[in-house]
Tab-separated table of N, CA and C in Angstrom:
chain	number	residue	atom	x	y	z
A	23	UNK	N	-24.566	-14.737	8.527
A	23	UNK	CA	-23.272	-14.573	9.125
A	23	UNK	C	-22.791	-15.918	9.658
A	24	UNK	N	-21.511	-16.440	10.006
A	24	UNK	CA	-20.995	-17.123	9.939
A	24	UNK	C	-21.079	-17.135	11.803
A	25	UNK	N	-20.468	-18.388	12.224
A	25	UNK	CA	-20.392	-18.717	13.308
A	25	UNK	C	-19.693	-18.247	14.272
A	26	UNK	N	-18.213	-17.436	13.856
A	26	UNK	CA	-16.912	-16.589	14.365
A	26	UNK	C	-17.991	-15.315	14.687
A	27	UNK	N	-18.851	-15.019	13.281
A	27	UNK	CA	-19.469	-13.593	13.556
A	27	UNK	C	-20.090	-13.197	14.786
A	28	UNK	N	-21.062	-14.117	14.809
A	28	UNK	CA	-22.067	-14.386	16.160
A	28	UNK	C	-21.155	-14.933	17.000
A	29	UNK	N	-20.296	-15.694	17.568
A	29	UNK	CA	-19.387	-15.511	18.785
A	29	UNK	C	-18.550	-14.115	18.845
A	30	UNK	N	-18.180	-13.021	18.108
A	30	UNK	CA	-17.788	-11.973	18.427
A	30	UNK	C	-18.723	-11.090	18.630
A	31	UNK	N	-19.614	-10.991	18.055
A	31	UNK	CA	-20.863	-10.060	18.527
A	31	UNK	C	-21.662	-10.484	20.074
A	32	UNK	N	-21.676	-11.499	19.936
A	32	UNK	CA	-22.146	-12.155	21.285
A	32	UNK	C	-21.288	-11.868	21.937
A	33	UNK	N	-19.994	-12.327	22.195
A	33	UNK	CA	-18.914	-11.498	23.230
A	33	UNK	C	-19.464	-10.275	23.449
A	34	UNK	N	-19.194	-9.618	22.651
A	34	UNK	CA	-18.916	-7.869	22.673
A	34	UNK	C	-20.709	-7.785	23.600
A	35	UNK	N	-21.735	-7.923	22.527
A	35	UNK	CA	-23.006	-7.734	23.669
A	35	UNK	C	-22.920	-8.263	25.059
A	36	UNK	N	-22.443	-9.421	25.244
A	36	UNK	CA	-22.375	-9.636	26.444
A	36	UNK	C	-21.405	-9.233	27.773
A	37	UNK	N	-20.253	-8.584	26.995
A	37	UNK	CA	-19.670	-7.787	27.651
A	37	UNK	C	-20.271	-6.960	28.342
A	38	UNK	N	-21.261	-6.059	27.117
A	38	UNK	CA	-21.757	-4.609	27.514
A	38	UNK	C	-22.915	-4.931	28.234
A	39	UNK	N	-23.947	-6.101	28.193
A	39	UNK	CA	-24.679	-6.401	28.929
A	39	UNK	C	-24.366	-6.446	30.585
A	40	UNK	N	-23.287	-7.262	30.764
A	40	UNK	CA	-23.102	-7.555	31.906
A	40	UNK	C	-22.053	-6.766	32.572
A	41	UNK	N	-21.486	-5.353	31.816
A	41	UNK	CA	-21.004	-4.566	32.350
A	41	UNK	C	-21.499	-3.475	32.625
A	42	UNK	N	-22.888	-3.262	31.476
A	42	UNK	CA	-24.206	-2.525	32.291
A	42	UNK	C	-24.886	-2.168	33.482
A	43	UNK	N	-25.036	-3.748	33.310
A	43	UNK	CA	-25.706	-4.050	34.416
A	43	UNK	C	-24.873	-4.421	35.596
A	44	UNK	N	-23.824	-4.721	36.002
A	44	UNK	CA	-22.474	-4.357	36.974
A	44	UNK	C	-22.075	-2.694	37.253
A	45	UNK	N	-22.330	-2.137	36.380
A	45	UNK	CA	-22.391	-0.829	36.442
A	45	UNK	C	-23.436	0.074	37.575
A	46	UNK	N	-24.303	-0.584	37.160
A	46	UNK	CA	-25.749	-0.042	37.476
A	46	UNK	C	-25.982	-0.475	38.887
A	47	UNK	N	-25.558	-1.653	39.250
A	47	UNK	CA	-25.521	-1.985	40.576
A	47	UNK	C	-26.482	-3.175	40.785
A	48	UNK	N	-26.877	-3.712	39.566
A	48	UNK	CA	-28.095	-5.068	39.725
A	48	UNK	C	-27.771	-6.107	39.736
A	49	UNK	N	-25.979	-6.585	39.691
A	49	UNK	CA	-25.709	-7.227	40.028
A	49	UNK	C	-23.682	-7.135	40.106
A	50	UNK	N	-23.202	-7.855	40.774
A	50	UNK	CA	-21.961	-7.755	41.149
A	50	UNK	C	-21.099	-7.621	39.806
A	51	UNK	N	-19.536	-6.848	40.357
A	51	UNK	CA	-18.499	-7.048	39.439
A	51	UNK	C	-18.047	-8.719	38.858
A	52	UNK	N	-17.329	-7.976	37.971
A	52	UNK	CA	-16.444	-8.785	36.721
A	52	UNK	C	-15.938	-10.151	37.744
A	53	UNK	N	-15.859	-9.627	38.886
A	53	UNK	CA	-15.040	-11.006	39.787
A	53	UNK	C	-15.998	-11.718	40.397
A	54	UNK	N	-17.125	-11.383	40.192
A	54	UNK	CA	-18.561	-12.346	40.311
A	54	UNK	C	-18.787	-13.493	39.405
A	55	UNK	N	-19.292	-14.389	39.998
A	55	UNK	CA	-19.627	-15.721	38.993
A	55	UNK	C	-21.446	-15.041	38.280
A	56	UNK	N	-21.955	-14.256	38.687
A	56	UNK	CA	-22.923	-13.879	38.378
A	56	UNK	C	-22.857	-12.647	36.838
A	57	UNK	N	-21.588	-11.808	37.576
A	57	UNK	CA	-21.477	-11.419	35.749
A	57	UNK	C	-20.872	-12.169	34.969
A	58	UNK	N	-20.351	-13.341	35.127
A	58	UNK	CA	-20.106	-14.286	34.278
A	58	UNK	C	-21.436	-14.711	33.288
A	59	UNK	N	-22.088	-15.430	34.356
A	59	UNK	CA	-23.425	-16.109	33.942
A	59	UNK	C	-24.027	-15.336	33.213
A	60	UNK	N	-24.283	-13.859	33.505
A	60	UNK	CA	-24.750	-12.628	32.436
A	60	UNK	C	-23.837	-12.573	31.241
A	61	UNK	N	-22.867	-12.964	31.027
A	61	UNK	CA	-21.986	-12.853	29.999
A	61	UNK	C	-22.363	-14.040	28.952
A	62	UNK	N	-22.222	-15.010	30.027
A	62	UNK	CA	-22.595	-16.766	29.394
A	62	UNK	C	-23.933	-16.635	28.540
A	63	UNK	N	-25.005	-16.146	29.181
A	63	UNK	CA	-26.205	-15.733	28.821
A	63	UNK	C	-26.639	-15.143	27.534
A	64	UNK	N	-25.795	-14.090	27.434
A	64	UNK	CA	-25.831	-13.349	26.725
A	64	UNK	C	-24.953	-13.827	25.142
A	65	UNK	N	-24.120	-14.594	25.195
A	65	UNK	CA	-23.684	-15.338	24.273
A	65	UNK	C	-24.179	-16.457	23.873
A	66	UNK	N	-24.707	-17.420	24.783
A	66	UNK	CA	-25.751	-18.477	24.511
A	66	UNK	C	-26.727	-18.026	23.311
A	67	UNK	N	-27.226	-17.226	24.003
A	67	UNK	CA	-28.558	-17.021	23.372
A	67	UNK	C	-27.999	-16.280	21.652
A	68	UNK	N	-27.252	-15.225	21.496
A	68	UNK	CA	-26.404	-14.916	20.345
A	68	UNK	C	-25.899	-15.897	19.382
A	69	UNK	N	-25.805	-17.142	19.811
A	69	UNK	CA	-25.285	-18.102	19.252
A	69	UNK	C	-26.461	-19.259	18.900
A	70	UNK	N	-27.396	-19.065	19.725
A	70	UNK	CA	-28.484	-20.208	20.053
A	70	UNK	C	-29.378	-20.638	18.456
A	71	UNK	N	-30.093	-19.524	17.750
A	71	UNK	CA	-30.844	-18.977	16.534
A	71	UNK	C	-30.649	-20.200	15.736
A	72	UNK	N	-29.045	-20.538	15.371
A	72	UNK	CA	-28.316	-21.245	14.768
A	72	UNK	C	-28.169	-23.082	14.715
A	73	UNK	N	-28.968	-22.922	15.894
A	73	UNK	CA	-28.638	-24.636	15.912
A	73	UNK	C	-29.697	-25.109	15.320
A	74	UNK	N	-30.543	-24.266	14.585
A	74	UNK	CA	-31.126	-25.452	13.587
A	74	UNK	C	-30.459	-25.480	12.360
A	75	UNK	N	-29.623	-25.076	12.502
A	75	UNK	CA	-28.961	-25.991	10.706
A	75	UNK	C	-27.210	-26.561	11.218
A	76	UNK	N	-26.739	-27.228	10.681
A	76	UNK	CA	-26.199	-28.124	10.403
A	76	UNK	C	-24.730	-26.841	10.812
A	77	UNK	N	-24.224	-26.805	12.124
A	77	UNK	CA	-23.277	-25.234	12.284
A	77	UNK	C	-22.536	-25.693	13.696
A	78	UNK	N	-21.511	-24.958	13.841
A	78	UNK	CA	-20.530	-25.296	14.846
A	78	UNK	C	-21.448	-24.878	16.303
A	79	UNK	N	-22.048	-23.595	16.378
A	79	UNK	CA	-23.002	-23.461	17.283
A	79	UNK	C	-23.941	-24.986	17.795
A	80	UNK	N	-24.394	-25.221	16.662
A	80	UNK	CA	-25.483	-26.382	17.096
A	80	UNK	C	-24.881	-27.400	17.780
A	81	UNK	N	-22.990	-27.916	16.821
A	81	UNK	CA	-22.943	-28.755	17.557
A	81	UNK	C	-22.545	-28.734	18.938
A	82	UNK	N	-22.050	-27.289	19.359
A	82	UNK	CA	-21.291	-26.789	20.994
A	82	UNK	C	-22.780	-27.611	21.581
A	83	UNK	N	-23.917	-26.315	21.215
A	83	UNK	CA	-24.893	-26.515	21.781
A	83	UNK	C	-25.687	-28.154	22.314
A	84	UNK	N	-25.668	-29.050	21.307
A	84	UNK	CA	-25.926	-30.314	21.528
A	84	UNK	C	-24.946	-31.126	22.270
A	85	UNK	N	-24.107	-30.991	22.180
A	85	UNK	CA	-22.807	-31.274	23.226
A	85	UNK	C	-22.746	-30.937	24.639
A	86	UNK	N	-22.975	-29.757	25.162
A	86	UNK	CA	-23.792	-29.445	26.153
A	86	UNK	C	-24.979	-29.740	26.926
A	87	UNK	N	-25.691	-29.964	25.813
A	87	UNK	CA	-27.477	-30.737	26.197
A	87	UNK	C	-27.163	-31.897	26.416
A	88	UNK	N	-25.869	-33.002	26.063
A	88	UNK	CA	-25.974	-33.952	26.231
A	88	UNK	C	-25.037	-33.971	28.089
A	89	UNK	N	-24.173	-33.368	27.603
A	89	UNK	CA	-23.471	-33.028	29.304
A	89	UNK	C	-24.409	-32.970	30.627
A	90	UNK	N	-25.070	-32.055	30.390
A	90	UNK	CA	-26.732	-31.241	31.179
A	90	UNK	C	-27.083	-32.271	31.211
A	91	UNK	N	-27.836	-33.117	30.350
A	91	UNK	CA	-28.488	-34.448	30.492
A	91	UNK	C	-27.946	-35.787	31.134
A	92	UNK	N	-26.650	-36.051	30.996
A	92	UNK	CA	-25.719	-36.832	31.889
A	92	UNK	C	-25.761	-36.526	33.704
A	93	UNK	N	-25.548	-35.106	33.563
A	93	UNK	CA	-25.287	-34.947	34.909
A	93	UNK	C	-26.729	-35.110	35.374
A	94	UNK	N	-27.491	-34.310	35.199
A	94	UNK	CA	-29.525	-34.727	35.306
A	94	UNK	C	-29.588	-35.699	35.521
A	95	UNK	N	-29.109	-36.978	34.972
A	95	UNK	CA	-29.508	-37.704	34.923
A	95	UNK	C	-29.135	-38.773	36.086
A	96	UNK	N	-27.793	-38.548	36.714
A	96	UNK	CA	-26.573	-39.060	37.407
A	96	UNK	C	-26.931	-38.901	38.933
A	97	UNK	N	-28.052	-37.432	38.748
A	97	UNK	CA	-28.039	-36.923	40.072
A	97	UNK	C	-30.170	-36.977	40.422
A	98	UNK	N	-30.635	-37.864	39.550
A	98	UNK	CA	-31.961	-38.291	39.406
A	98	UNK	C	-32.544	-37.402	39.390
A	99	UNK	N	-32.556	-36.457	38.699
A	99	UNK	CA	-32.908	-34.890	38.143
A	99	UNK	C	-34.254	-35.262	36.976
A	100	UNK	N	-34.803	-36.726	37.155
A	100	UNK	CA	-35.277	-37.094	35.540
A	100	UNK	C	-36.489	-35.992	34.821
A	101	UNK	N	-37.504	-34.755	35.732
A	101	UNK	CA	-38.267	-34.059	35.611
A	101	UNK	C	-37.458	-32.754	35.077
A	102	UNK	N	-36.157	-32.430	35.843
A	102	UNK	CA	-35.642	-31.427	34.535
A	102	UNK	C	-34.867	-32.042	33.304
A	103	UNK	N	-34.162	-33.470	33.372
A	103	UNK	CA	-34.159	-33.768	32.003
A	103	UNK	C	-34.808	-33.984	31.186
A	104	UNK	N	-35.816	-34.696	31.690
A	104	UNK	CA	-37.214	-34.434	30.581
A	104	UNK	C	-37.360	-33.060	29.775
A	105	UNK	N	-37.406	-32.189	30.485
A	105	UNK	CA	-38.073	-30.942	30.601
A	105	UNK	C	-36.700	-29.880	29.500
A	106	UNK	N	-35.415	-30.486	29.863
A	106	UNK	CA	-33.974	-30.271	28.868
A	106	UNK	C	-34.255	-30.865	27.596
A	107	UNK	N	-34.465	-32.154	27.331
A	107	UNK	CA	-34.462	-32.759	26.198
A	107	UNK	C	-35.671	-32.392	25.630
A	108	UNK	N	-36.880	-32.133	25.880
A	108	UNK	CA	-38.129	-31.711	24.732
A	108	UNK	C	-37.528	-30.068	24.134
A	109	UNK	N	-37.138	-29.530	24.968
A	109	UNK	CA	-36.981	-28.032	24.765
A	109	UNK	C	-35.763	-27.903	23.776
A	110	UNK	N	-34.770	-28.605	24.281
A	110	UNK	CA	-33.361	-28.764	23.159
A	110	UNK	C	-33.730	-29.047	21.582
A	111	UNK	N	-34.918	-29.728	21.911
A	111	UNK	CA	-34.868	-30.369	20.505
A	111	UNK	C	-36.497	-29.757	19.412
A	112	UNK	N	-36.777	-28.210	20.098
A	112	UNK	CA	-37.514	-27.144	19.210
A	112	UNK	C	-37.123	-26.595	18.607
A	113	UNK	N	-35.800	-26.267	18.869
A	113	UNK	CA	-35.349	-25.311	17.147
A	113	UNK	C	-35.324	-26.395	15.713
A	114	UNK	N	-35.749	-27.996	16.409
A	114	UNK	CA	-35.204	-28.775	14.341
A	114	UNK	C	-36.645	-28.944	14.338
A	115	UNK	N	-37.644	-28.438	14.710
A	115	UNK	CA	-38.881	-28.479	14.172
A	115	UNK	C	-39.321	-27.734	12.675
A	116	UNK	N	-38.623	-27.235	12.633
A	116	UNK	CA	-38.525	-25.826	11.566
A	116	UNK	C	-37.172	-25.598	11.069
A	117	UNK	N	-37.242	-25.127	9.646
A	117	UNK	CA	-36.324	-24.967	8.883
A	117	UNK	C	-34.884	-24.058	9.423
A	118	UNK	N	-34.353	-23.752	8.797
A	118	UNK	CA	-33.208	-22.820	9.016
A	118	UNK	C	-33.573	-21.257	8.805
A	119	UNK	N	-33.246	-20.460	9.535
A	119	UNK	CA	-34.038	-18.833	9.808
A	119	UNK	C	-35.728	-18.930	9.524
A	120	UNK	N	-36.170	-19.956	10.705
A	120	UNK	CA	-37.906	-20.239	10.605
A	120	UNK	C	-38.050	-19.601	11.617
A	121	UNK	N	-38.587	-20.024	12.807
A	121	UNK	CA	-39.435	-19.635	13.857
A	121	UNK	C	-38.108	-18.715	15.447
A	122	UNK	N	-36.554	-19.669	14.790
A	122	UNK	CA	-35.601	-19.255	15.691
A	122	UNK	C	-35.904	-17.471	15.493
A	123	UNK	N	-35.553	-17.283	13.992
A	123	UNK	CA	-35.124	-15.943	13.644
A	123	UNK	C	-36.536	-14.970	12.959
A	124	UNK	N	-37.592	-15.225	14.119
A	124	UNK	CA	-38.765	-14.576	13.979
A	124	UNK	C	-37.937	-13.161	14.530
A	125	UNK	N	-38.919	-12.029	14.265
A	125	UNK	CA	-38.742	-10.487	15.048
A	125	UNK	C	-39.189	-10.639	16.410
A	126	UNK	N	-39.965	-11.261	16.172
A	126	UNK	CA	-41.039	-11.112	18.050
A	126	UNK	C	-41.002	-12.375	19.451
A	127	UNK	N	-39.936	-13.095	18.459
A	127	UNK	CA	-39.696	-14.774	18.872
A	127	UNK	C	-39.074	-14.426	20.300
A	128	UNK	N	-37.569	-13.724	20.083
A	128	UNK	CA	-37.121	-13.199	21.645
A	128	UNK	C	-37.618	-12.761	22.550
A	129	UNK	N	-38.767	-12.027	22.459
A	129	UNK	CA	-39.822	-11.615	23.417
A	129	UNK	C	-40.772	-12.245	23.748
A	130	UNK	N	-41.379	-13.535	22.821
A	130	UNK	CA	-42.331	-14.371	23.219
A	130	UNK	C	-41.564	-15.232	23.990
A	131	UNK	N	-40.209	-16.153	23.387
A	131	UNK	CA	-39.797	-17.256	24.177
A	131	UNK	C	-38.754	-16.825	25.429
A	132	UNK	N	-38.489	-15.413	25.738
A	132	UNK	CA	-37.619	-15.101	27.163
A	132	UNK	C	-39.159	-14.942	28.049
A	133	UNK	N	-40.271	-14.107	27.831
A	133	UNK	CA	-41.254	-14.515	28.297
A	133	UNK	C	-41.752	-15.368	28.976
A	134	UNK	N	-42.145	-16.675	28.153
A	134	UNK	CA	-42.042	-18.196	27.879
A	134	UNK	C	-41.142	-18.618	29.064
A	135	UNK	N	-40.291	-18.519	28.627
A	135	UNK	CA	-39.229	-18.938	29.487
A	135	UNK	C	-38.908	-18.352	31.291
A	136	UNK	N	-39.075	-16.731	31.358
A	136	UNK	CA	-39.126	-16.187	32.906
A	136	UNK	C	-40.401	-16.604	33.456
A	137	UNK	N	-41.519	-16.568	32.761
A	137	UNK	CA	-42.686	-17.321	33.292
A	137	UNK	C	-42.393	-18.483	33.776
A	138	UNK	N	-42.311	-19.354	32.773
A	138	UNK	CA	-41.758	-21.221	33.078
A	138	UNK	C	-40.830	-21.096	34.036
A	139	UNK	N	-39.923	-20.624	34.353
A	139	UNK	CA	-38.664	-20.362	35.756
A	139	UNK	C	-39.554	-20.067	36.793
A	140	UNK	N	-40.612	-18.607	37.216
A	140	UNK	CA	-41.374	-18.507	37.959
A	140	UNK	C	-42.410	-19.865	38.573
A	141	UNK	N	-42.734	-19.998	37.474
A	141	UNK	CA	-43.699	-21.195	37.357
A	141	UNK	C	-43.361	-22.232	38.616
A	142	UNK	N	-42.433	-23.032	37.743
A	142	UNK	CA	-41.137	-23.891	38.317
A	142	UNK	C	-40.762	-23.685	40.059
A	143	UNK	N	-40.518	-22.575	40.312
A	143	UNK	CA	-40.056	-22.081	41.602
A	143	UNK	C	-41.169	-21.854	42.628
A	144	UNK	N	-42.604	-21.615	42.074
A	144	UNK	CA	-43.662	-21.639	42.602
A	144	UNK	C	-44.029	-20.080	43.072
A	145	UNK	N	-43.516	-19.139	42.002
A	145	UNK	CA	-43.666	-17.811	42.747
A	145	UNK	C	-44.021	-16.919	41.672
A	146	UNK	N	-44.797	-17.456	40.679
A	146	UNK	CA	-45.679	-16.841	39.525
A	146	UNK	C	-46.649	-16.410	40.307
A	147	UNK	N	-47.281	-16.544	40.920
A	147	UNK	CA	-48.648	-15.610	41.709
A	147	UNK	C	-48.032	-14.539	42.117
A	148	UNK	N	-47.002	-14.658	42.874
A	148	UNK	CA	-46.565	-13.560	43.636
A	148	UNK	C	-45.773	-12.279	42.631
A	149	UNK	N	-45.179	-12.844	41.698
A	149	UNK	CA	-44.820	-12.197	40.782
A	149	UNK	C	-46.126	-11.108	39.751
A	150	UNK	N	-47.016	-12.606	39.927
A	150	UNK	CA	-47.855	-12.118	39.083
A	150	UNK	C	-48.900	-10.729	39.788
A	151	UNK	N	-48.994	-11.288	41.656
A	151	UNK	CA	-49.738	-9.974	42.306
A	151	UNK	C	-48.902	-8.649	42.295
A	152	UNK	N	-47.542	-9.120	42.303
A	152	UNK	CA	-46.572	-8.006	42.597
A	152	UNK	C	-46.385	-6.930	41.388
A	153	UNK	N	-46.495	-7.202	40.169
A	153	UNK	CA	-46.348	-6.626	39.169
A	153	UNK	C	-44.988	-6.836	38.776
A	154	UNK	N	-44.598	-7.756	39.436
A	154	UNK	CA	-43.369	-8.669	38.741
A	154	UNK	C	-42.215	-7.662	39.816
A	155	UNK	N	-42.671	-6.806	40.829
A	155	UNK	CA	-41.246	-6.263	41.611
A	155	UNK	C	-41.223	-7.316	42.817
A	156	UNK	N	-41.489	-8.656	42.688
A	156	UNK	CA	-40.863	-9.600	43.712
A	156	UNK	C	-39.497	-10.821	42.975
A	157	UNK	N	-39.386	-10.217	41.326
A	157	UNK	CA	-38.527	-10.591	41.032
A	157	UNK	C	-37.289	-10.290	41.224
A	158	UNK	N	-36.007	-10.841	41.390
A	158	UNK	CA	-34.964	-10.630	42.228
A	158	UNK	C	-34.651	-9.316	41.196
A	159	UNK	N	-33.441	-8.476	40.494
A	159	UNK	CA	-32.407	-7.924	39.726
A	159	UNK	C	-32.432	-8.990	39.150
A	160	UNK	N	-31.835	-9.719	39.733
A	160	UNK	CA	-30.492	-10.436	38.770
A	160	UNK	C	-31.381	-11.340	37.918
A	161	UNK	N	-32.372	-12.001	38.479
A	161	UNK	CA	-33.095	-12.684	37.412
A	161	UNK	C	-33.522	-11.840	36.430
A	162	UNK	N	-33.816	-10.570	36.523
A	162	UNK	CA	-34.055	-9.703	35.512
A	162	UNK	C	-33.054	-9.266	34.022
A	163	UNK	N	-32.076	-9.405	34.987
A	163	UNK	CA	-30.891	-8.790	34.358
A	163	UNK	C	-30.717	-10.419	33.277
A	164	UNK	N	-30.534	-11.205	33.873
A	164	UNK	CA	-30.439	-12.694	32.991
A	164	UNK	C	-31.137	-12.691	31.580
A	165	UNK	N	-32.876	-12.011	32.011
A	165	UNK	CA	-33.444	-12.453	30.399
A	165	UNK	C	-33.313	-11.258	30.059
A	166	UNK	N	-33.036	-10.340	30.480
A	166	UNK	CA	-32.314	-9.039	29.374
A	166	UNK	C	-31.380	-9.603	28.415
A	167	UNK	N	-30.594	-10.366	29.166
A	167	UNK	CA	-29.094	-11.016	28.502
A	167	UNK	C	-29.701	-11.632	27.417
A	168	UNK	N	-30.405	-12.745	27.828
A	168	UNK	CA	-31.648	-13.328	26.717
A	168	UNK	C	-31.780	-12.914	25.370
A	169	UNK	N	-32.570	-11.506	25.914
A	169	UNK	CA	-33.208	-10.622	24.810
A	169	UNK	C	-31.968	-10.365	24.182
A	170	UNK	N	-30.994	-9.262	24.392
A	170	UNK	CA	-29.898	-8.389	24.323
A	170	UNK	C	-29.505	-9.594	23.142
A	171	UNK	N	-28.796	-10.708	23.522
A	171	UNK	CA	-28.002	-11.834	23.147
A	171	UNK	C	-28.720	-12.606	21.683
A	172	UNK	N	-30.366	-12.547	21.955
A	172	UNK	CA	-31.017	-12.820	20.615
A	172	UNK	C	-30.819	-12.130	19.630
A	173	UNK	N	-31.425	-10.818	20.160
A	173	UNK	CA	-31.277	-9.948	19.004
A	173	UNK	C	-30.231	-9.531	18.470
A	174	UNK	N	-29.207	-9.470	19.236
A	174	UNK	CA	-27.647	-9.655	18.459
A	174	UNK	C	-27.605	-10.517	17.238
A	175	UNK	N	-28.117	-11.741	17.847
A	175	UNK	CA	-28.013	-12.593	16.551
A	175	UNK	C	-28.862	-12.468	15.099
A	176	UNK	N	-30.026	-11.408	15.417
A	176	UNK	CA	-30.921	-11.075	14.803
A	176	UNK	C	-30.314	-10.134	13.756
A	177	UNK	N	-30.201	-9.275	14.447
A	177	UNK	CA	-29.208	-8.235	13.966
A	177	UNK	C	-28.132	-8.295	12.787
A	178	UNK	N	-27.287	-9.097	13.300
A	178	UNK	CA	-25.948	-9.493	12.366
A	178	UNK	C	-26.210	-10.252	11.235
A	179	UNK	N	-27.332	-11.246	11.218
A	179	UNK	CA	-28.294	-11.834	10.596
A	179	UNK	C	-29.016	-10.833	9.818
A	180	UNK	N	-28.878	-9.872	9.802
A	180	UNK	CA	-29.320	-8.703	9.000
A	180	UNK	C	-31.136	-8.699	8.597
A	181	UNK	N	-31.553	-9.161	9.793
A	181	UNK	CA	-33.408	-9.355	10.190
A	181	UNK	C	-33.557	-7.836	10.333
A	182	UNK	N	-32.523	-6.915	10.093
A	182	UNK	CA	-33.772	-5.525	11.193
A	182	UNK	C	-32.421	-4.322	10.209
A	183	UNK	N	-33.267	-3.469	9.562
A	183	UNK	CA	-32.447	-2.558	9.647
A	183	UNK	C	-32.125	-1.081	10.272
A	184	UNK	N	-30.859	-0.691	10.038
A	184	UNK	CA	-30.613	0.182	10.787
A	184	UNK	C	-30.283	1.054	10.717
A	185	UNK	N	-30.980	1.704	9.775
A	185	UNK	CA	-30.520	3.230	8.788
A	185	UNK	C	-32.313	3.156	7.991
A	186	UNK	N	-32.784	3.864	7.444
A	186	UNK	CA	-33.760	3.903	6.719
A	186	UNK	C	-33.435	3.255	5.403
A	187	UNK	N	-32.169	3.663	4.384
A	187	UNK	CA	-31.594	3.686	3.464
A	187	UNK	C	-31.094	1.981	2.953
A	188	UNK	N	-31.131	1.235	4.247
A	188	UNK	CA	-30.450	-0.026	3.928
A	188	UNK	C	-30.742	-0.792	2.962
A	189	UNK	N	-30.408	-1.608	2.226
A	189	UNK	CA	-30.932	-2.793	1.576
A	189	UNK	C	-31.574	-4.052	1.996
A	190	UNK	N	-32.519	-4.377	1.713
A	190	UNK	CA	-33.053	-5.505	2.442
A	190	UNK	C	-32.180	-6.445	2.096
């Protein structure tokens, strides 16, 4: 699918993501900067799959990493730019629909990733004694967006089907 595709599907999931979960009460309304960020989230990642090949996604995306990295850098941040620039630059390790557009990839690297945030913040033990209920909602609700927002892209990408009957 094309690049328009995955920014409208990503919209639309991230709509329903973050109107879900605004719904539900895990984190604030539409006039929150927080269901924004669930929205943002949730399209990022829908769009993300893509930046290893040569696509309007990749270049938003690298355009951004370089922004992120400016300001990091401006404000002597040099341990999370480090930490921006190795990570930005794992999806061109691997081909085009390689390791981005695995089945199990969204669940290993949001994982990966809420761990590494815990990690980072210094409250992986506590998470880890707690059974993970010392994590806030909203951080929860974020790598849902994650997940939700990958597999969108997975999806439309036509990785999974959704009828018995389909064509591979």
């Amino acid at each position: 699918m094309k690049a328009a595709g995955h920014l409208a599907g990503g919209s639309l999931a991230g709509a329903a993501v973050a109107g879900a979960a605004g719904a539900a009460g895990a984190i604030p309304g539409a006039a929150d900067p927080l269901w924004w960020a669930v929205f943002a989230t949730t399209l990022f990642f829908a769009l993300f799959p893509d930046v290893d090949t040569d696509s309007l996604p990749r270049r938003w995306f690298y355009r951004g990493v370089l922004a992120a990295l400016l300001w990091l850098a401006w404000n002597g941040l040099w341990q999370m730019a480090t930490l921006l620039a190795v990570l930005s630059t794992l999806p061109l390790v691997d081909h085009h629909r390689g390791w981005t557009h695995g089945r199990l990839t969204p669940v290993l690297a949001t994982g990966a990733l809420g761990a590494g945030c815990l990690w980072w913040r210094g409250d992986l033990a506590s998470a880890w004694a707690t059974g993970g209920a010392s994590i806030p909602a909203a951080h929860l609700v974020l790598l849902g967006a994650s997940l939700a927002g990958w597999y969108t892209h997975l999806l439309l990408d036509g990785r999974f089907r959704l009828f018995p009957g389909d064509a591979r």
